[in-house]
mmCIF file with all atom_site columns, C-alpha atoms in Angstrom:
data_model
loop_
_atom_site.group_PDB
_atom_site.id
_atom_site.type_symbol
_atom_site.label_atom_id
_atom_site.label_alt_id
_atom_site.label_comp_id
_atom_site.label_asym_id
_atom_site.label_entity_id
_atom_site.label_seq_id
_atom_site.pdbx_PDB_ins_code
_atom_site.Cartn_x
_atom_site.Cartn_y
_atom_site.Cartn_z
_atom_site.occupancy
_atom_site.B_iso_or_equiv
_atom_site.pdbx_formal_charge
_atom_site.auth_seq_id
_atom_site.auth_comp_id
_atom_site.auth_asym_id
_atom_site.auth_atom_id
_atom_site.pdbx_PDB_model_num
ATOM 1  C CA . MET A 1 1  ? 114.510 85.435 98.145  1.00 0.00 ? 1  MET A CA 1
ATOM 2  C CA . LYS A 1 2  ? 113.140 82.588 96.084  1.00 0.00 ? 2  LYS A CA 1
ATOM 3  C CA . GLN A 1 3  ? 115.720 80.230 94.666  1.00 0.00 ? 3  GLN A CA 1
ATOM 4  C CA . THR A 1 4  ? 114.064 80.126 91.260  1.00 0.00 ? 4  THR A CA 1
ATOM 5  C CA . ILE A 1 5  ? 113.425 83.233 89.203  1.00 0.00 ? 5  ILE A CA 1
ATOM 6  C CA . TYR A 1 6  ? 110.040 83.026 87.553  1.00 0.00 ? 6  TYR A CA 1
ATOM 7  C CA . THR A 1 7  ? 109.980 83.539 83.806  1.00 0.00 ? 7  THR A CA 1
ATOM 8  C CA . LYS A 1 8  ? 106.314 82.906 82.977  1.00 0.00 ? 8  LYS A CA 1
ATOM 9  C CA . VAL A 1 9  ? 103.005 84.362 84.064  1.00 0.00 ? 9  VAL A CA 1
ATOM 10 C CA . ASN A 1 10 ? 101.875 80.931 85.262  1.00 0.00 ? 10 ASN A CA 1
ATOM 11 C CA . ASP A 1 11 ? 104.879 80.729 87.584  1.00 0.00 ? 11 ASP A CA 1
ATOM 12 C CA . PHE A 1 12 ? 103.534 83.738 89.467  1.00 0.00 ? 12 PHE A CA 1
ATOM 13 C CA . LEU A 1 13 ? 99.952  82.471 89.343  1.00 0.00 ? 13 LEU A CA 1
ATOM 14 C CA . ARG A 1 14 ? 101.045 79.236 91.033  1.00 0.00 ? 14 ARG A CA 1
ATOM 15 C CA . ASP A 1 15 ? 102.801 81.038 93.873  1.00 0.00 ? 15 ASP A CA 1
ATOM 16 C CA . ASP A 1 16 ? 100.518 81.335 96.903  1.00 0.00 ? 16 ASP A CA 1
ATOM 17 C CA . ASP A 1 17 ? 102.713 84.043 98.423  1.00 0.00 ? 17 ASP A CA 1
ATOM 18 C CA . PHE A 1 18 ? 102.443 86.144 95.269  1.00 0.00 ? 18 PHE A CA 1
ATOM 19 C CA . ILE A 1 19 ? 98.683  85.638 95.127  1.00 0.00 ? 19 ILE A CA 1
ATOM 20 C CA . ARG A 1 20 ? 98.272  86.680 98.769  1.00 0.00 ? 20 ARG A CA 1
ATOM 21 C CA . TYR A 1 21 ? 100.536 89.676 98.179  1.00 0.00 ? 21 TYR A CA 1
ATOM 22 C CA . VAL A 1 22 ? 98.367  90.866 95.293  1.00 0.00 ? 22 VAL A CA 1
ATOM 23 C CA . LEU A 1 23 ? 94.893  90.000 96.568  1.00 0.00 ? 23 LEU A CA 1
ATOM 24 C CA . ASP A 1 24 ? 95.408  90.963 100.200 1.00 0.00 ? 24 ASP A CA 1
ATOM 25 C CA . ALA A 1 25 ? 97.307  94.158 99.289  1.00 0.00 ? 25 ALA A CA 1
ATOM 26 C CA . CYS A 1 26 ? 100.001 92.860 101.615 1.00 0.00 ? 26 CYS A CA 1
ATOM 27 C CA . THR A 1 27 ? 102.221 95.924 102.007 1.00 0.00 ? 27 THR A CA 1
ATOM 28 C CA . ASP A 1 28 ? 104.773 94.118 104.176 1.00 0.00 ? 28 ASP A CA 1
ATOM 29 C CA . LYS A 1 29 ? 105.673 92.015 101.115 1.00 0.00 ? 29 LYS A CA 1
ATOM 30 C CA . GLU A 1 30 ? 106.177 94.986 98.764  1.00 0.00 ? 30 GLU A CA 1
ATOM 31 C CA . SER A 1 31 ? 109.898 95.268 99.470  1.00 0.00 ? 31 SER A CA 1
ATOM 32 C CA . TYR A 1 32 ? 110.312 91.523 98.938  1.00 0.00 ? 32 TYR A CA 1
ATOM 33 C CA . TRP A 1 33 ? 108.685 91.594 95.494  1.00 0.00 ? 33 TRP A CA 1
ATOM 34 C CA . ALA A 1 34 ? 110.473 94.829 94.561  1.00 0.00 ? 34 ALA A CA 1
ATOM 35 C CA . SER A 1 35 ? 113.831 93.221 95.344  1.00 0.00 ? 35 SER A CA 1
ATOM 36 C CA . TYR A 1 36 ? 112.735 90.093 93.472  1.00 0.00 ? 36 TYR A CA 1
ATOM 37 C CA . LEU A 1 37 ? 112.071 92.215 90.372  1.00 0.00 ? 37 LEU A CA 1
ATOM 38 C CA . ASN A 1 38 ? 115.347 94.098 90.812  1.00 0.00 ? 38 ASN A CA 1
ATOM 39 C CA . ALA A 1 39 ? 117.218 90.796 90.889  1.00 0.00 ? 39 ALA A CA 1
ATOM 40 C CA . ALA A 1 40 ? 115.702 89.766 87.553  1.00 0.00 ? 40 ALA A CA 1
ATOM 41 C CA . PRO A 1 41 ? 114.325 92.784 85.656  1.00 0.00 ? 41 PRO A CA 1
ATOM 42 C CA . LYS A 1 42 ? 113.571 90.691 82.563  1.00 0.00 ? 42 LYS A CA 1
ATOM 43 C CA . ILE A 1 43 ? 110.644 89.087 84.383  1.00 0.00 ? 43 ILE A CA 1
ATOM 44 C CA . ARG A 1 44 ? 108.794 92.394 84.860  1.00 0.00 ? 44 ARG A CA 1
ATOM 45 C CA . SER A 1 45 ? 106.431 91.699 81.946  1.00 0.00 ? 45 SER A CA 1
ATOM 46 C CA . ALA A 1 46 ? 105.364 88.299 83.345  1.00 0.00 ? 46 ALA A CA 1
ATOM 47 C CA . TYR A 1 47 ? 105.027 89.821 86.833  1.00 0.00 ? 47 TYR A CA 1
ATOM 48 C CA . LEU A 1 48 ? 102.814 92.656 85.560  1.00 0.00 ? 48 LEU A CA 1
ATOM 49 C CA . LYS A 1 49 ? 100.616 90.313 83.516  1.00 0.00 ? 49 LYS A CA 1
ATOM 50 C CA . ALA A 1 50 ? 100.128 88.007 86.500  1.00 0.00 ? 50 ALA A CA 1
ATOM 51 C CA . TYR A 1 51 ? 99.369  91.000 88.720  1.00 0.00 ? 51 TYR A CA 1
ATOM 52 C CA . HIS A 1 52 ? 96.839  92.254 86.157  1.00 0.00 ? 52 HIS A CA 1
ATOM 53 C CA . ILE A 1 53 ? 95.168  88.859 85.900  1.00 0.00 ? 53 ILE A CA 1
ATOM 54 C CA . LEU A 1 54 ? 94.765  88.584 89.662  1.00 0.00 ? 54 LEU A CA 1
ATOM 55 C CA . THR A 1 55 ? 93.387  92.101 90.033  1.00 0.00 ? 55 THR A CA 1
ATOM 56 C CA . HIS A 1 56 ? 90.991  91.732 87.096  1.00 0.00 ? 56 HIS A CA 1
ATOM 57 C CA . LEU A 1 57 ? 89.800  88.137 87.367  1.00 0.00 ? 57 LEU A CA 1
ATOM 58 C CA . ASP A 1 58 ? 86.193  88.983 86.580  1.00 0.00 ? 58 ASP A CA 1
ATOM 59 C CA . ASP A 1 59 ? 87.041  90.829 83.374  1.00 0.00 ? 59 ASP A CA 1
ATOM 60 C CA . CYS A 1 60 ? 90.312  89.203 82.390  1.00 0.00 ? 60 CYS A CA 1
ATOM 61 C CA . ASP A 1 61 ? 90.838  88.822 78.658  1.00 0.00 ? 61 ASP A CA 1
ATOM 62 C CA . LEU A 1 62 ? 94.192  87.071 79.022  1.00 0.00 ? 62 LEU A CA 1
ATOM 63 C CA . LEU A 1 63 ? 92.677  83.778 80.189  1.00 0.00 ? 63 LEU A CA 1
ATOM 64 C CA . SER A 1 64 ? 89.805  81.660 79.003  1.00 0.00 ? 64 SER A CA 1
ATOM 65 C CA . PRO A 1 65 ? 86.712  81.477 81.232  1.00 0.00 ? 65 PRO A CA 1
ATOM 66 C CA . GLU A 1 66 ? 87.739  77.944 82.188  1.00 0.00 ? 66 GLU A CA 1
ATOM 67 C CA . GLU A 1 67 ? 91.220  79.087 83.198  1.00 0.00 ? 67 GLU A CA 1
ATOM 68 C CA . VAL A 1 68 ? 89.733  81.908 85.280  1.00 0.00 ? 68 VAL A CA 1
ATOM 69 C CA . ALA A 1 69 ? 87.386  79.456 87.016  1.00 0.00 ? 69 ALA A CA 1
ATOM 70 C CA . CYS A 1 70 ? 90.259  77.077 87.787  1.00 0.00 ? 70 CYS A CA 1
ATOM 71 C CA . LEU A 1 71 ? 92.420  79.913 89.085  1.00 0.00 ? 71 LEU A CA 1
ATOM 72 C CA . LYS A 1 72 ? 89.610  81.206 91.308  1.00 0.00 ? 72 LYS A CA 1
ATOM 73 C CA . GLU A 1 73 ? 89.050  77.706 92.688  1.00 0.00 ? 73 GLU A CA 1
ATOM 74 C CA . ARG A 1 74 ? 92.760  77.262 93.400  1.00 0.00 ? 74 ARG A CA 1
ATOM 75 C CA . ILE A 1 75 ? 92.938  80.668 95.081  1.00 0.00 ? 75 ILE A CA 1
ATOM 76 C CA . SER A 1 76 ? 89.911  79.888 97.198  1.00 0.00 ? 76 SER A CA 1
ATOM 77 C CA . HIS A 1 77 ? 91.366  76.536 98.214  1.00 0.00 ? 77 HIS A CA 1
ATOM 78 C CA . SER A 1 78 ? 94.751  78.077 98.960  1.00 0.00 ? 78 SER A CA 1
ATOM 79 C CA . LEU A 1 79 ? 93.292  80.882 101.073 1.00 0.00 ? 79 LEU A CA 1
ATOM 80 C CA . HIS A 1 80 ? 90.986  78.438 102.875 1.00 0.00 ? 80 HIS A CA 1
ATOM 81 C CA . THR A 1 81 ? 93.958  76.199 103.676 1.00 0.00 ? 81 THR A CA 1
ATOM 82 C CA . VAL A 1 82 ? 95.903  79.128 105.135 1.00 0.00 ? 82 VAL A CA 1
ATOM 83 C CA . VAL A 1 83 ? 92.972  80.209 107.328 1.00 0.00 ? 83 VAL A CA 1
ATOM 84 C CA . ASN A 1 84 ? 92.335  76.724 108.720 1.00 0.00 ? 84 ASN A CA 1
#
């Protein structure tokens, strides 16, 4: 389990493992994130908002268009780095 418990949406959006879990529908990580939420149930709101943002990037109303573009670029770079 991660040493730091995330408290903000941006904490999740900066975590490459979380992003891969959401975008790749990585079922082998479901138990990890479920236990993470059980360890700190107060973070559920931030977790759900981050999950929503990642699954609705093209119609996200929680971020500005510039923030969406930056997040997409970071995701693309992160995924490209993992592949290579």
